[in-house]
Amino acid sequence: ERMKRVLQRAQTALGPGLAYSPAWWLSYGWVNLGWFMVKSKLLSRGARLQRQELTAPDGGLLSIDWTDDDATRALPADAPVMIVLHTVTGSGRESWHFTREMGRMGWRSCVFNRVGNGMPLKTARFNIMGDVEDTKMQVAAVQAKYPNAFLAMAGLSAGSGHLVNYLGKESARSPVGAGLSLCPAYDIEKAFVSLADRFPVVNRVIVRAMKAAWLEGNEDLLQQKDPEAFKACQNAETMFQMFGAAAPFSGFKDFSSYCVENNPMNFYMNIACPTLLLNALDDPVCLPENIPMNFYMN
């Protein structure tokens, strides 16, 4: 009943716009995705951000990119805050397409940059999905800056899985009042197994970006920590292989043990705040067959 009321209010607030239909020339999924990538790249050049850096207990470097445009600066201190968890190799700048209008809507926004995303590694630790302990530290920094603000959190693609992990692990302890999971892959043990076979170009682009984010410029640090794992990361040809190869740098011996603590399907049932999950049936990465329909029916 509660969700019905939420949907009814959303429909009233947004009107016909809630039923999104792309322009006719963007109706084909690949064209839509291509245009989105071009548009995002162009918009990112105008990103107006202010970075707040944080140091984790182990010396790892985290950051928060705060939207810093005129509309946001005019907001009161108690304006609600939208926290964004970026894509697998994203950053505040690359999330500008999502945050750039929030100030005009009365929301302050910020993007939580994970260790190694847009910043050099200071220690031989990174987590492709994101580390919940790091996110707790970032949330605390937001609370310290705006103690009277309502907090919401949105996860984009890989960030959507991390959102579920954070909200599920923290449950009622989290100060976040609402969650939005965009394009979740659900069970990461299975989600990317066949991606390289079905969409080899998409797979290559993502794997190349993953290696650029965490391996390039960090070779000596990672090799010194675990030369075997570093070589496996270098040799990885698929997203699935990269997840497994990088597990030791997240503190786990292999992908199976990594999934115990990082698979969103292990924690979703403990989420305590209202959370919306949204998928596109033509998503080339978070495939529609990954959606556990019984999850929604139950």
Short mmCIF file of N, CA, C and O in Angstrom, two decimals, residues 1 5 12 14 58 70 114 121 135 141 158 182 234 254 259 269:
data_model
loop_
_atom_site.label_atom_id
_atom_site.label_comp_id
_atom_site.label_asym_id
_atom_site.label_seq_id
_atom_site.Cartn_x
_atom_site.Cartn_y
_atom_site.Cartn_z
N GLU A 1 0.82 -1.20 0.00
CA GLU A 1 0.00 0.00 0.00
C GLU A 1 0.86 1.27 0.00
O GLU A 1 0.55 2.25 -0.65
N ARG A 5 1.00 4.34 -2.87
CA ARG A 5 0.86 5.77 -2.60
C ARG A 5 2.04 6.55 -3.18
O ARG A 5 1.86 7.64 -3.73
N THR A 12 1.32 11.96 -10.12
CA THR A 12 0.70 13.27 -10.01
C THR A 12 1.72 14.39 -10.21
O THR A 12 1.48 15.37 -10.90
N LEU A 14 4.76 14.21 -11.72
CA LEU A 14 5.46 14.21 -13.00
C LEU A 14 4.52 14.22 -14.20
O LEU A 14 4.94 14.54 -15.31
N ASP A 58 43.33 3.11 6.30
CA ASP A 58 44.52 2.44 5.76
C ASP A 58 45.35 3.34 4.86
O ASP A 58 46.33 2.90 4.26
N ASP A 70 25.52 27.84 -9.65
CA ASP A 70 24.83 28.96 -9.00
C ASP A 70 23.58 28.52 -8.26
O ASP A 70 23.31 28.97 -7.14
N ARG A 114 34.95 6.38 -5.59
CA ARG A 114 35.56 5.24 -4.94
C ARG A 114 37.09 5.30 -5.03
O ARG A 114 37.64 6.02 -5.87
N LEU A 121 46.00 5.53 -6.67
CA LEU A 121 45.95 4.68 -5.49
C LEU A 121 47.07 5.07 -4.53
O LEU A 121 48.21 5.29 -4.94
N THR A 135 32.18 4.03 2.08
CA THR A 135 30.94 4.78 1.88
C THR A 135 30.40 5.31 3.21
O THR A 135 29.88 6.43 3.27
N ALA A 141 30.84 12.29 6.35
CA ALA A 141 31.35 13.60 5.93
C ALA A 141 30.21 14.48 5.42
O ALA A 141 30.19 15.70 5.67
N ALA A 158 26.99 -0.02 -11.89
CA ALA A 158 27.72 -0.70 -10.81
C ALA A 158 27.45 -0.05 -9.46
O ALA A 158 27.40 -0.71 -8.42
N LEU A 182 19.58 2.43 -10.22
CA LEU A 182 19.38 2.52 -11.66
C LEU A 182 20.25 1.51 -12.40
O LEU A 182 21.47 1.53 -12.29
N GLN A 234 45.96 -7.85 -15.50
CA GLN A 234 46.49 -7.42 -16.80
C GLN A 234 45.98 -8.32 -17.93
O GLN A 234 45.69 -7.85 -19.03
N ASP A 254 39.52 -15.03 -3.44
CA ASP A 254 39.02 -15.36 -4.77
C ASP A 254 37.65 -14.71 -4.97
O ASP A 254 37.11 -14.04 -4.07
N CYS A 259 32.27 -12.39 -3.41
CA CYS A 259 30.83 -12.27 -3.57
C CYS A 259 30.07 -12.42 -2.26
O CYS A 259 28.98 -11.87 -2.11
N MET A 269 17.54 -7.78 1.38
CA MET A 269 16.40 -7.98 2.28
C MET A 269 16.50 -7.16 3.58
O MET A 269 15.52 -7.04 4.31
#
